[in-house]
Amino acid sequence: MPLPAFDTPLIFETGQEGRANRYLPDGPALETLLPASALRDDLPLPDNTELDVVRHFTRLSQKTFGIDTAFYPLVRAR
């Protein structure tokens, strides 16, 4: 049974430390690529698996009216 739209947690609330897949090796330090004025002190990105992200956005897309799932009236009713 799907959750109501207001019960769907934000993707930031579902992440857990260490869950994200690490496909690529770490790159160079950002300090070597950007000036210090362009860097943030903290960037709280969610740590989710790829599958969790796909499931999250699929669940959200099913809560909206989609032209690919039902008849979409293009003419205003009179």
PDB file of C-alpha atoms in Angstrom, residues 14-45:
ATOM      1  CA  THR A  14      16.279   8.397   4.348  1.00  0.00           C
ATOM      2  CA  GLY A  15      20.044   8.394   3.872  1.00  0.00           C
ATOM      3  CA  GLN A  16      22.410   6.563   6.175  1.00  0.00           C
ATOM      4  CA  GLU A  17      26.134   7.114   6.493  1.00  0.00           C
ATOM      5  CA  GLY A  18      28.133   4.799   4.239  1.00  0.00           C
ATOM      6  CA  ARG A  19      25.219   3.554   2.112  1.00  0.00           C
ATOM      7  CA  ALA A  20      26.089   5.361  -1.099  1.00  0.00           C
ATOM      8  CA  ASN A  21      27.898   3.358  -3.735  1.00  0.00           C
ATOM      9  CA  ARG A  22      31.433   4.469  -4.440  1.00  0.00           C
ATOM     10  CA  TYR A  23      32.152   3.669  -8.080  1.00  0.00           C
ATOM     11  CA  LEU A  24      35.028   6.060  -8.671  1.00  0.00           C
ATOM     12  CA  PRO A  25      38.190   6.736  -6.709  1.00  0.00           C
ATOM     13  CA  ASP A  26      38.406  10.017  -4.826  1.00  0.00           C
ATOM     14  CA  GLY A  27      39.472  12.958  -6.971  1.00  0.00           C
ATOM     15  CA  PRO A  28      41.913  15.728  -6.094  1.00  0.00           C
ATOM     16  CA  ALA A  29      41.175  17.951  -3.106  1.00  0.00           C
ATOM     17  CA  LEU A  30      38.762  20.775  -3.939  1.00  0.00           C
ATOM     18  CA  GLU A  31      41.184  23.325  -2.508  1.00  0.00           C
ATOM     19  CA  THR A  32      43.487  22.591  -5.450  1.00  0.00           C
ATOM     20  CA  LEU A  33      40.702  23.204  -8.004  1.00  0.00           C
ATOM     21  CA  LEU A  34      38.715  26.142  -6.578  1.00  0.00           C
ATOM     22  CA  PRO A  35      39.509  29.273  -4.597  1.00  0.00           C
ATOM     23  CA  ALA A  36      38.648  29.132  -0.882  1.00  0.00           C
ATOM     24  CA  SER A  37      35.897  31.747  -1.348  1.00  0.00           C
ATOM     25  CA  ALA A  38      33.981  29.340  -3.618  1.00  0.00           C
ATOM     26  CA  LEU A  39      34.010  26.428  -1.153  1.00  0.00           C
ATOM     27  CA  ARG A  40      31.385  25.641   1.495  1.00  0.00           C
ATOM     28  CA  ASP A  41      32.121  24.586   5.026  1.00  0.00           C
ATOM     29  CA  ASP A  42      29.379  21.959   4.950  1.00  0.00           C
ATOM     30  CA  LEU A  43      27.324  20.366   2.179  1.00  0.00           C
ATOM     31  CA  PRO A  44      24.829  17.897   3.704  1.00  0.00           C
ATOM     32  CA  LEU A  45      24.098  15.619   0.753  1.00  0.00           C
TER      33      LEU A  45
END
